[in-house]
XYZ file of C-alpha atoms in Angstrom:
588
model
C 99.214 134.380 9.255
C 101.286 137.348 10.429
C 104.569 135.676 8.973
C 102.731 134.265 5.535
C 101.707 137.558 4.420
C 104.934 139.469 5.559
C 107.111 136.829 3.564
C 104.314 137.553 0.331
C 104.697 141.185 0.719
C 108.521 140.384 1.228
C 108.308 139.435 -2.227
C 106.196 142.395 -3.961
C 108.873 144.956 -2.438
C 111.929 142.610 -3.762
C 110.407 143.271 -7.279
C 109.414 147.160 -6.804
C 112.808 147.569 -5.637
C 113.884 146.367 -9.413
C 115.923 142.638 -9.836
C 115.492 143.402 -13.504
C 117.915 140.476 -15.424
C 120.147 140.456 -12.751
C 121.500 136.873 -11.926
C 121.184 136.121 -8.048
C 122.319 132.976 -5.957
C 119.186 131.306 -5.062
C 119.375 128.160 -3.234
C 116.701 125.392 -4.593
C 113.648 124.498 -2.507
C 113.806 121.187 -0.625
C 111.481 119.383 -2.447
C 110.817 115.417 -2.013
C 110.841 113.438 -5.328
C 108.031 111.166 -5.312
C 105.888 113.313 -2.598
C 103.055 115.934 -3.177
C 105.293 118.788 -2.430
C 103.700 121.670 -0.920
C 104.755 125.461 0.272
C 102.556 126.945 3.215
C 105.758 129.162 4.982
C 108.565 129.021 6.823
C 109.864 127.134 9.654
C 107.320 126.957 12.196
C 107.686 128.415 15.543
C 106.020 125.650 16.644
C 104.095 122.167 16.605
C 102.642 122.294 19.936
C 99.394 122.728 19.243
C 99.327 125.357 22.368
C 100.806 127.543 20.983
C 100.714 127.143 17.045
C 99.375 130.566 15.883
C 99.767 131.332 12.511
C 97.838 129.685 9.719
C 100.401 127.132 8.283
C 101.159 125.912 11.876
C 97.936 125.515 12.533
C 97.499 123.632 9.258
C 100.319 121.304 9.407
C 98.992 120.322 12.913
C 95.015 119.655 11.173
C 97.305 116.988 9.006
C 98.543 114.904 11.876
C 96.473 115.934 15.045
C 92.774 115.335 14.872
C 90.315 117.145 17.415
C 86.573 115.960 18.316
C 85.079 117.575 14.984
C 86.817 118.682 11.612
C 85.253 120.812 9.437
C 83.439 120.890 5.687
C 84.513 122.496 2.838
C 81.745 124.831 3.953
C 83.072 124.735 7.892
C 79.956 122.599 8.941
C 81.141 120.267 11.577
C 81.688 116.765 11.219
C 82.773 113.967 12.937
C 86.537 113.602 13.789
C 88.199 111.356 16.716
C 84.400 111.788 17.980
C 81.830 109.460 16.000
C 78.778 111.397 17.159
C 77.469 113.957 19.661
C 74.527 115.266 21.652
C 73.718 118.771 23.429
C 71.515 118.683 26.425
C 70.898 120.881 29.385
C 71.731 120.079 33.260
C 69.961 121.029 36.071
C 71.453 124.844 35.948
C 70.524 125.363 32.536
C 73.866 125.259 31.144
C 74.772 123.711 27.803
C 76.636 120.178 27.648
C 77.690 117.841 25.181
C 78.397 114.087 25.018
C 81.080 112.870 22.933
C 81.129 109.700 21.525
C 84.578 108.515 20.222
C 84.907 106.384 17.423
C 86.104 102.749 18.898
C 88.905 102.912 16.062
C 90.614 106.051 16.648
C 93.862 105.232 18.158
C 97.683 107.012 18.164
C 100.297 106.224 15.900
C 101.791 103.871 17.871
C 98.111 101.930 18.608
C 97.319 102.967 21.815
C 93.599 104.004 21.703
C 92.520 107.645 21.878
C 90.704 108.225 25.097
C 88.537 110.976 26.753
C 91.227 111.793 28.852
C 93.616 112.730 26.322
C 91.201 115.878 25.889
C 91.030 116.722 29.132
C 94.837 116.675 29.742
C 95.523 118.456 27.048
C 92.745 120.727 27.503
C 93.871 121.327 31.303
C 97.421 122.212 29.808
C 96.399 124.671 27.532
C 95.067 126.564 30.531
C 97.907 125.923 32.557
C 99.598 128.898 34.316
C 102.897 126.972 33.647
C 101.891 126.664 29.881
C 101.309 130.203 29.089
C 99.474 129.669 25.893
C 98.490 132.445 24.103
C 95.524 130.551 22.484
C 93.775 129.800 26.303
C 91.113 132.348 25.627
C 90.180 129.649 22.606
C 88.583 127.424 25.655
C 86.885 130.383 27.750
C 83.267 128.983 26.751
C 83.732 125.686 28.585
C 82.630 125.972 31.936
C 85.125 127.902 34.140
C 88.094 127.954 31.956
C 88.575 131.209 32.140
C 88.715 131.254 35.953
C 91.190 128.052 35.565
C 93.547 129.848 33.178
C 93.613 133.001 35.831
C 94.281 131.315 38.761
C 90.922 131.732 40.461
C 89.948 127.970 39.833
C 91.489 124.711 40.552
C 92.078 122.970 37.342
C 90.083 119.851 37.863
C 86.550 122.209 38.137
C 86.998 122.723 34.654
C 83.556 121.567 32.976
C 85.274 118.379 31.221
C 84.919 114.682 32.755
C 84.797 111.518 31.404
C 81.676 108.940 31.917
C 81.174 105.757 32.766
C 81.059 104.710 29.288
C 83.768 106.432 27.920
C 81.991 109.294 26.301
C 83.868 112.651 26.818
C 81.340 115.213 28.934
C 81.824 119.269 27.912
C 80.040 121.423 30.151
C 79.480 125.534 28.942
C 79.477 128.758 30.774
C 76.462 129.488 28.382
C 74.996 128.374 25.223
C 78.370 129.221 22.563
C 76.538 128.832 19.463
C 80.009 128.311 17.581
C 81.726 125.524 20.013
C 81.074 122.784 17.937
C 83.551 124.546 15.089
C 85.963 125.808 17.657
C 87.081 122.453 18.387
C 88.765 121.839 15.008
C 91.312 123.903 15.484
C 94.653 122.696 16.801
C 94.117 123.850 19.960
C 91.550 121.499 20.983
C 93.363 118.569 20.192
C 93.934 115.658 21.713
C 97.423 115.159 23.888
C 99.412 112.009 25.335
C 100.561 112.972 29.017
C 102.625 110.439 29.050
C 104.507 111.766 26.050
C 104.500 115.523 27.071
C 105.258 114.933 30.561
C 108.603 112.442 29.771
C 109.764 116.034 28.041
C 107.687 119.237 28.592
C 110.094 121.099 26.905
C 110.467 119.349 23.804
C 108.409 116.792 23.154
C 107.252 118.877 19.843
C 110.463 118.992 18.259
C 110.888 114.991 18.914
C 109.673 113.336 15.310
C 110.499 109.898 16.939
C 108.099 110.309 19.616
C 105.662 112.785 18.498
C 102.002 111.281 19.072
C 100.260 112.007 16.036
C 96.069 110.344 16.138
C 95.699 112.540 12.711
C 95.513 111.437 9.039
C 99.205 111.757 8.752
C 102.442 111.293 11.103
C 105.762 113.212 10.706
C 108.288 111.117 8.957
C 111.292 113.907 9.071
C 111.610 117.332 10.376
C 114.587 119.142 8.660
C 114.518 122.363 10.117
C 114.390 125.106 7.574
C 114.173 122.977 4.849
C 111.051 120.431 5.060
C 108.507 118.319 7.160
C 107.603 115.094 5.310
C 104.317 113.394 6.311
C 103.504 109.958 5.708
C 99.991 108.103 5.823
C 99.456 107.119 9.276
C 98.389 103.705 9.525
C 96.677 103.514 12.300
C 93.906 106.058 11.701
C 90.431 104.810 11.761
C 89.906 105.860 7.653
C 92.412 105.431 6.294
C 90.695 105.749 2.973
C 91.061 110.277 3.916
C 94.641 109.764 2.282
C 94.564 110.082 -0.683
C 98.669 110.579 -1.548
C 101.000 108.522 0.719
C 103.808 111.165 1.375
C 103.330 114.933 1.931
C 105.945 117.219 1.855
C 105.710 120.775 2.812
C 108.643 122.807 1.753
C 110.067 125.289 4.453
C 111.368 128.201 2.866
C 110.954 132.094 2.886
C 113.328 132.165 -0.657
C 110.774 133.558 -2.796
C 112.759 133.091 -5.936
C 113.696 129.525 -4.623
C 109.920 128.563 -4.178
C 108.974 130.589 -7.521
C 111.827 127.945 -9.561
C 110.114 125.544 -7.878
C 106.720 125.791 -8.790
C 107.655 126.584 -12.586
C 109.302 123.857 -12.596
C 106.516 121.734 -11.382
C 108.534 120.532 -8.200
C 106.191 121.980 -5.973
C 102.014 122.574 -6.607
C 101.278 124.584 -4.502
C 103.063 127.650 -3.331
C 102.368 130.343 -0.921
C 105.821 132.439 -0.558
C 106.433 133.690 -3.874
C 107.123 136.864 -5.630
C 103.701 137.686 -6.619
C 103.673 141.119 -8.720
C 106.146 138.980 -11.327
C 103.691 136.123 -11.499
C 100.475 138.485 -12.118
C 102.495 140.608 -14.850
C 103.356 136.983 -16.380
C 99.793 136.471 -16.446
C 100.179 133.306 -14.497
C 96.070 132.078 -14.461
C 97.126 129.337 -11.496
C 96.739 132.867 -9.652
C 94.034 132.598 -6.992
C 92.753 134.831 -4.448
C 90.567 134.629 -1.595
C 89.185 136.368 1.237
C 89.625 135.711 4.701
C 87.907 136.173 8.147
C 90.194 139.039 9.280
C 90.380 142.305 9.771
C 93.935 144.780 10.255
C 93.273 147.907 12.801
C 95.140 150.411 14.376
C 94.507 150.607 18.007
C 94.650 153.664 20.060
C 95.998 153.926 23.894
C 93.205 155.234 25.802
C 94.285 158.022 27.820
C 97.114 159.426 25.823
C 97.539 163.536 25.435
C 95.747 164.729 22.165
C 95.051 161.146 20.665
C 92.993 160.019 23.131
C 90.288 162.273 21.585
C 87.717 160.413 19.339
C 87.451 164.002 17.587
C 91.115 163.468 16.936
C 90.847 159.130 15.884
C 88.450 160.463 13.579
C 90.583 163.038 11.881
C 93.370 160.489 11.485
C 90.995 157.818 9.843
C 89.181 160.184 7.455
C 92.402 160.734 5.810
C 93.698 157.088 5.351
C 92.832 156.027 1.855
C 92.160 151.976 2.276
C 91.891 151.563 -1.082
C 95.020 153.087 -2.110
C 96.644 150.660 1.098
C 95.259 147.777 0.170
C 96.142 147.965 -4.107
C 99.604 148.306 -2.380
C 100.082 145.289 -0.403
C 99.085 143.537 -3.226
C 98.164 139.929 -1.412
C 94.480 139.832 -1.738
C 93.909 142.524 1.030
C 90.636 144.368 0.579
C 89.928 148.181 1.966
C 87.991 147.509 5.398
C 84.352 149.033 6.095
C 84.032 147.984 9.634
C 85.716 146.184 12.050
C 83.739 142.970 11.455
C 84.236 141.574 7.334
C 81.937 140.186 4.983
C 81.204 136.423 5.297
C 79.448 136.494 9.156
C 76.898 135.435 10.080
C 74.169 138.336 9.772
C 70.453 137.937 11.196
C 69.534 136.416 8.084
C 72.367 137.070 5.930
C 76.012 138.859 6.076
C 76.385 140.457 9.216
C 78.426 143.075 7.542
C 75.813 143.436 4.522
C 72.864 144.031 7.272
C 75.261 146.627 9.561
C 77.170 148.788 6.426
C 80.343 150.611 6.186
C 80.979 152.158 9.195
C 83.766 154.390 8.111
C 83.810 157.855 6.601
C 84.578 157.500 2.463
C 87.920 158.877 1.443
C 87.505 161.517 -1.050
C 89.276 165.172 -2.314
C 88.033 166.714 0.770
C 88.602 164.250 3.218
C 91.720 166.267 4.426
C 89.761 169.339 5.099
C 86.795 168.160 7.015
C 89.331 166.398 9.168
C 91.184 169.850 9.802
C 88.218 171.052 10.853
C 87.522 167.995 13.429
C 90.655 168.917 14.833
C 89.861 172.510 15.401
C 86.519 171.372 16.590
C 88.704 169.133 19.447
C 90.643 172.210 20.316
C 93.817 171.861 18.156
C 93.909 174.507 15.187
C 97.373 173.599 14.131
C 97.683 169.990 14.161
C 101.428 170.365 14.563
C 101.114 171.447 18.097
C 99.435 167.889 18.903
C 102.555 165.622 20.858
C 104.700 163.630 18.769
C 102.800 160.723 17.690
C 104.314 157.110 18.716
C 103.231 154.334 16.047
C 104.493 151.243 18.043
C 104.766 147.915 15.956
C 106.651 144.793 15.444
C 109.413 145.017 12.723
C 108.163 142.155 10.111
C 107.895 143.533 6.217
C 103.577 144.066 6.381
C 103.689 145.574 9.653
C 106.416 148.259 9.382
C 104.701 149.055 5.604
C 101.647 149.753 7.047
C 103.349 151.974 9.579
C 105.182 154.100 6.922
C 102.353 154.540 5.152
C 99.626 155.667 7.595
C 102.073 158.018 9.244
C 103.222 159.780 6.039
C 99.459 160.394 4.816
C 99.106 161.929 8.884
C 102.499 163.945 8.148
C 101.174 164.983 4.680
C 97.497 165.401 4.922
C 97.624 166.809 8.585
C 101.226 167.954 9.490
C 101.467 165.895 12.581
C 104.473 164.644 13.632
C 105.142 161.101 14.054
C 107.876 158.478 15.192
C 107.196 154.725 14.401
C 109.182 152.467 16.692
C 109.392 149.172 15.119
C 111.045 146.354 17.613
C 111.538 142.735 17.462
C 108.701 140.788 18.904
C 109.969 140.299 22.567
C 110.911 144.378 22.752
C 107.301 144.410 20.897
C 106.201 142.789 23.622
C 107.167 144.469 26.231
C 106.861 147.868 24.683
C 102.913 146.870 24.724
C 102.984 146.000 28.684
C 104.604 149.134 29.521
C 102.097 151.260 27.184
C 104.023 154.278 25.673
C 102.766 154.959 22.451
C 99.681 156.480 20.983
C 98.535 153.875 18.525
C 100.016 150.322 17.606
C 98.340 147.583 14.752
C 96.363 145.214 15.529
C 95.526 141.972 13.530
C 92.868 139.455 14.012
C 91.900 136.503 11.863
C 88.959 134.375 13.057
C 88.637 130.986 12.192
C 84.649 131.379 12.826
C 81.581 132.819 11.219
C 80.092 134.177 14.264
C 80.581 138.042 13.876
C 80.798 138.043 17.949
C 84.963 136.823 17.726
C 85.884 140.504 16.612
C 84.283 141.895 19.508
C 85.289 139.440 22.298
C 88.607 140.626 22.581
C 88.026 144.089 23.092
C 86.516 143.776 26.542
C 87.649 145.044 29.482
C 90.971 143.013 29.997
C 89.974 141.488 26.630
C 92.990 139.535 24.788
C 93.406 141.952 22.081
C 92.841 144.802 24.349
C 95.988 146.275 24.606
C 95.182 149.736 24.619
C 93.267 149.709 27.928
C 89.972 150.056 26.742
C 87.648 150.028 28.636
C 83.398 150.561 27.980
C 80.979 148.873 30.585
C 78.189 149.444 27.429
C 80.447 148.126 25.221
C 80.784 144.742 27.522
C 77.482 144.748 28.309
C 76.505 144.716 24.783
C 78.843 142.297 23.260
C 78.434 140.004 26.676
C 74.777 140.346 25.196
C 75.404 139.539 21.936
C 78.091 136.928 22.491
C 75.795 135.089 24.580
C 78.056 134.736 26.616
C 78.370 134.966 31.307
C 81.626 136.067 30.755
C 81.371 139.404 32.297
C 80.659 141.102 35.363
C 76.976 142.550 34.660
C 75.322 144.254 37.162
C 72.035 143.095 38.764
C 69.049 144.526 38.089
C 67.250 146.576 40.242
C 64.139 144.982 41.042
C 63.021 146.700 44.583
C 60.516 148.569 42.473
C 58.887 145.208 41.387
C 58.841 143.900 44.874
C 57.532 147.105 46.031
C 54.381 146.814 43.358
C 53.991 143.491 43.991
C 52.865 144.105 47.976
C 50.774 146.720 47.152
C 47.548 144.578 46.117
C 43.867 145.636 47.399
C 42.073 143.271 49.699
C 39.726 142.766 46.955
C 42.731 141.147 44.542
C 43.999 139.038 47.762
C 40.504 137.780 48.232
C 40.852 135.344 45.404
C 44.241 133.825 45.285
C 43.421 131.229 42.651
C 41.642 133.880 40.261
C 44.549 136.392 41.364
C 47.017 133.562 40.962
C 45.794 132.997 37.149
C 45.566 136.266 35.964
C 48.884 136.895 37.236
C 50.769 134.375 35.461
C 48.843 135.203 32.342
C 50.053 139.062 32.834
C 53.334 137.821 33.596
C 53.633 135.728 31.157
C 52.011 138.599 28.622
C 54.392 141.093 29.579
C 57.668 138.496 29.086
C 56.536 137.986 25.606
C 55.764 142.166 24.864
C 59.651 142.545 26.472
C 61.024 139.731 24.230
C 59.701 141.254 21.516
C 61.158 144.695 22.297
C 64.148 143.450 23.051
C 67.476 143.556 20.318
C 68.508 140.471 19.374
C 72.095 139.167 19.978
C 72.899 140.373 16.641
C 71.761 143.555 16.565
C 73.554 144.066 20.226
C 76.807 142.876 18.313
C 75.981 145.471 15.616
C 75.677 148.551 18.504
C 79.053 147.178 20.220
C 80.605 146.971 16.937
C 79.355 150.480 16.226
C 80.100 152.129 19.796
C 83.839 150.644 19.301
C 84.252 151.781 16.297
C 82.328 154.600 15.291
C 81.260 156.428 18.699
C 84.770 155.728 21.047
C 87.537 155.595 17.508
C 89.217 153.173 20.088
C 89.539 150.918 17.010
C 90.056 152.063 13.547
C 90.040 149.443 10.776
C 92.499 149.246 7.761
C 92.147 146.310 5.719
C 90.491 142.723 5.556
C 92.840 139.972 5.123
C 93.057 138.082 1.688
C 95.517 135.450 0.379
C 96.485 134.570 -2.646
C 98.737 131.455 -3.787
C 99.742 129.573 -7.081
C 97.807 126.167 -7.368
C 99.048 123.474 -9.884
C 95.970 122.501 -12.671
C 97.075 119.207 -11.690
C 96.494 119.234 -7.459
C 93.213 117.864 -6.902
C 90.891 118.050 -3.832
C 92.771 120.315 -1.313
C 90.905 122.809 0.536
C 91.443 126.184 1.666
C 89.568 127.418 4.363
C 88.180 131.550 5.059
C 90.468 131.252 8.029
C 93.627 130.877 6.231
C 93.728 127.155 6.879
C 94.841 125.385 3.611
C 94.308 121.184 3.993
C 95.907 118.472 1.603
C 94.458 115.297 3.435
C 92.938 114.053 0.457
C 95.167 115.784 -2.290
C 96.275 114.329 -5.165
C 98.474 114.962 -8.321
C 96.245 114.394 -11.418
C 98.706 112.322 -13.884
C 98.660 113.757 -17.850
């Protein structure tokens, strides 16, 4: 997604800067005659589906890879390579589901796709040796986490296969969103025999590439295209609705814009947009997305470290004024956690609010006075302020223009050190620098995904963070084992408990009774008292955000894209995820 909207904003700054009539050499898109031609991106980094991260990797893999479940228009599960399911409970309590594959779902080349194609691949995203930087995707199965950190042996990961060839998942606790985590990429099945004949490039190998999906690769021209072709061995093969797929790989946005005028390509992503909404183009669409872009603050730094001062800084950022600049469907944030989650019994975001100060004329004032209130009366005197980032078009915008409303509105002093991604990278490890961006899309209603990574240790947490309320609330919310709580004290209990008169101990049976009925009383009173998971995820959401400024919110994702009149029954997905399996070109 990162790389999709820095190649769209790519385009809007091309056009500000002024092409006017000029003539320029553009080199024509690699289109397929004959083929639905489509534009998602670039080259990908990758087709290994460990470590496919933006949303048109992820979506070419959905066209050729196909996990347990795929999802609805509306992102209700159905059934994938898995005909059926059922949840039950074992012995401990813990949740686990039976898979049932469909009989007909096979590979490209026939063989038939089994349980333990899951659980190898599975294994291997967790793998120490695989590094994936999707891993913490699995964490709800049962000791995956502990697997992927070294703590576990790899075959006590809650996966097995039974007797009768259903796959068994086993869960750390009850993940009320597992069923639509496993249609993403990263679930999917893998053939070990395949990987393991070349673990370093198997992915890049069209020839050999074991596709179980709707589709199989037919040619990989790097840079230029990746054909698809109907795969004849899936088990409905009736899901295709056009033979050939093509999606173009280009970041020319005046290629890709020829393109689509011309009616080569139908549906097109990388594009100069600002010259296609003053042409009034009505194939225009927009959309929101389950995102949200932050700037993150390194806890501990001199000055900045202050939530006084992360206050000051975010009272003066007009989001508004941001977001009508990038210009790609972003909207200005509210919270942390956007519109479209699941609420208590609505939008989580509707239910919680904004949780961010409105921008106004005297925005720059009051936050003067917040910093004289944290001790620094001239703003100047607070250390230069490092804004570390990676050097791609949206990221480095977003830099220059939060640090010169802080130089304006506040007269701080600022240095914005934008790397390459590896120097990025390792920049982040070493931790010099006062605030960096942050940018999360979630391919999941549950409001819980923004919060998960901002644990202790957390995956997005690289700012060294660190709340035991805020786990506690979010491990609350979430769900979810997957912290260290502490026990309860209970020697208070035990202490009431032995403290009965003889009269009470006289009747054991009538004692026994009225007991359980207190007991079981008092559990429902405390039930009742108690905040649901939601409104736990609503005071994490708020502590992060509002109370410890660890996290201050920018803007919620959006996309837009030109879509032919023509293309018929694709789907794009709140995620980001845009799917062609049944696409067609209407004729006329």
């Amino acid at each position: 997604m990162k790389k999709i909207f820095a190649l769209m904003l790519a385009g809007a700054l091309i056009l500000l800067t002024g092409c006017g009539e000029e003539e320029t050499s553009v080199t024509p898109a690699p289109v397929v005659e004959s083929a639905l031609n489509i534009q998602l991106g670039g080259e990908p980094d990758s087709l290994d589906p460990a470590f496919a991260q933006t949303t048109a990797e992820q979506s070419y893999l959905l066209h050729i890879l196909e996990g347990l479940v795929s999802l609805s228009e509306s992102m209700e599960p159905m059934p994938g390579a898995a005909e059926s399911w059922q949840k039950g409970f074992n012995d401990e309590g813990l949740p686990v589901y039976t898979f049932q594959l469909n009989p007909q779902a096979k590979w490209n080349d026939g063989q038939a796709v089994t349980p333990q194609d899951f659980i190898y691949a599975w294994k291997r995203v967790l793998s120490a040796d695989t590094a994936s930087p999707l891993a913490y995707e699995l964490y709800p199965i049962l000791n995956a986490q502990a697997v992927a950190e070294g703590t576990m042996e790899p075959d006590q990961l809650g996966v097995s296969a039974s007797e009768d060839g259903a796959l068994m998942v086993t869960l750390g606790w009850d993940c009320p969103d597992f069923l639509t985590r496993l249609a993403s990429p990263v679930f999917a099945p893998l053939r070990e025999d395949v990987v393991s004949a070349n673990p370093e490039g198997w992915s890049n190998d069209v020839q050999k590439y074991p596709c179980n999906g709707p589709y199989v690769i037919k040619e990989w021209l790097h840079d230029q295209s990746l054909t698809l072709t109907a795969n004849e061995q899936y088990h409905n093969p009736q899901a295709t609705a056009t033979q050939t797929l093509n999606f173009v790989l280009s970041d020319d946005e005046q290629a890709v814009a020829e393109a689509y005028k011309s009616g080569k390509i139908l549906f097109a992503k990388t594009l100069p947009l600002l010259e296609l909404e003053e042409a009034g183009d009505t194939q225009l669409c927009r959309q929101p997305l389950l995102g949200t872009y932050s700037l993150a603050f390194k806890d501990g730094r001199e000055g900045y470290g202050d939530p006084l001062v992360r206050q000051a800084l975010s009272m003066v950022l007009d989001r508004e004024e941001l977001a009508a600049q990038l210009r790609d469907g972003s909207t200005a944030a509210e919270a942390l956690i956007p519109g479209g989650t699941t609420g208590e019994e609505g939008d989580f975001r509707k239910e919680g609010g904004s949780l961010l100060e409105t921008f106004g004329e005297d925005s720059a004032q009051a936050a003067l006075e917040l910093l004289k209130e944290a001790g620094w009366e001239d703003p100047s005197k607070l250390p230069t302020l490092v804004y570390l980032t990676n050097d791609s078009a949206l990221h480095t915008r977003v830099a220059e223009y939060v640090c010169g409303v802080w130089q304006q509105k506040l007269g701080l002093k600022t240095e914005i050190r934008a790397l390459g991604w590896d120097d990025y990278q390792q920049a982040l490890t070493e931790g010099d620098f006062d605030v960096t961006r942050s940018a999360f899309l979630s391919g999941r209603t549950d409001p819980g995904t923004f919060l998960l990574g901002w644990i202790t240790d957390g995956a997005q947490n690289v700012t060294g963070y660190s709340s035991q309320e805020f786990d506690q609330l979010v491990a609350g919310g979430y769900g979810a084992e997957v912290l260290s709580m502490p026990e309860e004290d209970t020697e208070g209990e035990e202490s009431d408990e032995s403290s009965s008169t003889p009269e009470e101990s006289s009747t054991p049976d009538t004692q026994q009774q009225s007991e359980e009925e207190s007991e079981a009383a008092s559990q429902e009173e405390e039930e009742k008292q108690q905040p649901s998971k939601i409104q736990l995820l609503h005071q994490a959401e708020e502590l992060l955000v509002q109370k410890d400024r660890a996290v201050v919110p920018l803007f919620w994702y959006g996309q837009q894209y030109l879509a032919a009149e023509q293309l018929i029954n694709w789907y794009d997905y709140p995620n980001g995820w845009n799917l062609f399996i049944g696409a067609y070109a209407e004729e006329g």
